[in-house]
Rosetta silent file (secondary structure, phi, psi, omega in degrees, C-alpha in Angstrom):
SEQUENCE: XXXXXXXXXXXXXXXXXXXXXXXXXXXXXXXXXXXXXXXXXXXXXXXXXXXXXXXXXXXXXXX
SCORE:     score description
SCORE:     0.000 S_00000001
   1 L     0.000  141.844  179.628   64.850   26.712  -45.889 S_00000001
   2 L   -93.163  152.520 -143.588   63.125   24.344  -48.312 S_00000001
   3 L  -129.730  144.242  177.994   62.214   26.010  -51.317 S_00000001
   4 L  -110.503  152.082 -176.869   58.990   24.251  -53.315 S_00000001
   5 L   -81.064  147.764 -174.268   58.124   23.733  -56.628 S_00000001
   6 L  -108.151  166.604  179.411   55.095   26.289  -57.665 S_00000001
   7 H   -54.858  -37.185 -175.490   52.433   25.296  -60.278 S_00000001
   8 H   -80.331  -44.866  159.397   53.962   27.741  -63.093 S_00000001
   9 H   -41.878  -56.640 -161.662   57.186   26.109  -62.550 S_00000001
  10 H   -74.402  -67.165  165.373   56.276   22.561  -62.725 S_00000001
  11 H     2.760  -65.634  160.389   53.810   23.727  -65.574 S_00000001
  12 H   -68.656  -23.117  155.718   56.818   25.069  -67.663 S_00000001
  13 H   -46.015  -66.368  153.444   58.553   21.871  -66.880 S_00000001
  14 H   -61.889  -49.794  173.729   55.685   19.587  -68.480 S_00000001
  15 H  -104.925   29.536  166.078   55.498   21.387  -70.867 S_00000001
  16 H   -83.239   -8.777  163.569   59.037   21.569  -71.898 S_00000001
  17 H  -108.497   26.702 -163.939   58.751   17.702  -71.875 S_00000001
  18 L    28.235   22.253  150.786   55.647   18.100  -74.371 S_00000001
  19 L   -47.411  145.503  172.148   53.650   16.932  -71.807 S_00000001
  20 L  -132.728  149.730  177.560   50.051   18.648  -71.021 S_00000001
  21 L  -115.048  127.099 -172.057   48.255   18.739  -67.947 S_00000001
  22 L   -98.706   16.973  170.657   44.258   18.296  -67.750 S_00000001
  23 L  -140.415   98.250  170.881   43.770   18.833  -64.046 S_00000001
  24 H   -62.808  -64.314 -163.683   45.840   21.910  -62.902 S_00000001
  25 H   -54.093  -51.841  164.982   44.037   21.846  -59.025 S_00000001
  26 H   -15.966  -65.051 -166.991   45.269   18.353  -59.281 S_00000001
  27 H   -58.232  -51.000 -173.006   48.677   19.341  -59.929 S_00000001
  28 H   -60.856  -29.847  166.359   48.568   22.184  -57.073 S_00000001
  29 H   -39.114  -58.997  164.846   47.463   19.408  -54.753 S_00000001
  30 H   -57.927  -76.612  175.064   50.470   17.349  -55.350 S_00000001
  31 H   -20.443  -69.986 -176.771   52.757   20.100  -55.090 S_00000001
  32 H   -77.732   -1.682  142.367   51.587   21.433  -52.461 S_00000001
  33 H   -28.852  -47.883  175.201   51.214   17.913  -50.407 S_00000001
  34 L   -82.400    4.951  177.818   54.840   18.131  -49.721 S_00000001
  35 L  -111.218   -2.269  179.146   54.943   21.327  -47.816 S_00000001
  36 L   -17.708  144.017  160.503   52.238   20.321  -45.549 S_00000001
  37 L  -146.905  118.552  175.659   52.463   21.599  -41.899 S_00000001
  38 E  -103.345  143.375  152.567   50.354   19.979  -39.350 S_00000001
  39 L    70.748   26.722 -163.684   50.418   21.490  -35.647 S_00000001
  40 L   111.926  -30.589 -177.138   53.364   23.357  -36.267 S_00000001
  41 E  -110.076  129.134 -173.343   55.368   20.786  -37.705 S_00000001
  42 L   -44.593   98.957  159.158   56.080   19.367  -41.026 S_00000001
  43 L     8.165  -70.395 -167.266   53.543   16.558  -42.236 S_00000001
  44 L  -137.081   99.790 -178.387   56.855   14.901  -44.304 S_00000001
  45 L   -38.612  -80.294  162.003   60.270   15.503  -42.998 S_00000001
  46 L   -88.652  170.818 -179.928   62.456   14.303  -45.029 S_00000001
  47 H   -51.752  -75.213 -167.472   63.060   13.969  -48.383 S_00000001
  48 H   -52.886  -33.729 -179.325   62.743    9.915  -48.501 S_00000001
  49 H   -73.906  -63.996  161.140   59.295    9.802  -46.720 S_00000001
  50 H   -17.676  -47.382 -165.696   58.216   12.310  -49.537 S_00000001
  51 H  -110.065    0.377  145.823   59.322   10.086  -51.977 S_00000001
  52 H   -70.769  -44.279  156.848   58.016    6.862  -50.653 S_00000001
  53 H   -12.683  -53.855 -149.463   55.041    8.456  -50.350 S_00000001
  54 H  -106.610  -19.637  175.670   55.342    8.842  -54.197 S_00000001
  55 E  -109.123  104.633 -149.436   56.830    5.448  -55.321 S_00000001
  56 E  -110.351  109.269 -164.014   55.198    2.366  -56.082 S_00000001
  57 L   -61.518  -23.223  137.565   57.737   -0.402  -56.719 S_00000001
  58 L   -52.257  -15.537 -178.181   55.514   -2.019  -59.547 S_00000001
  59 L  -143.187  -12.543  174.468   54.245    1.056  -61.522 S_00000001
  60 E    80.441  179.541 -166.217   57.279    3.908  -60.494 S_00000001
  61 E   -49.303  147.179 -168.271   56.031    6.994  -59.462 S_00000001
  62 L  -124.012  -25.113 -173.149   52.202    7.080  -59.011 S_00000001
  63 L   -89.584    0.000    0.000   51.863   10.820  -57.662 S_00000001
């Protein structure tokens, strides 16, 4: 089973990298974007379509 990151996790992550975040629902969006399930099935299968999704070869991660 795939196990997701939750907002208080990633939360304590940033800010364990002194990082702050000014949109929380923001945050929960992203997060939760990767666990999607449309009609039964997952939205984004794998791992790499998740992370294309997320990686813009000119700017690095954008999401």
């Amino acid at each position: 089973m795939t196990q997701y990151l939750d907002v208080e996790d990633a939360l304590q992550v940033i800010d364990g990298y002194g990082f702050h975040v000014r949109d929380v629902g923001l945050l929960a969006s992203a997060l939760a974007r990767s666990a999607t399930i449309v009609s039964g099935a997952k939205a984004y299968p794998g791992l790499s379509l998740k992370l294309r999704l997320c990686w813009n070869p000119w700017r690095g991660f954008t999401r």
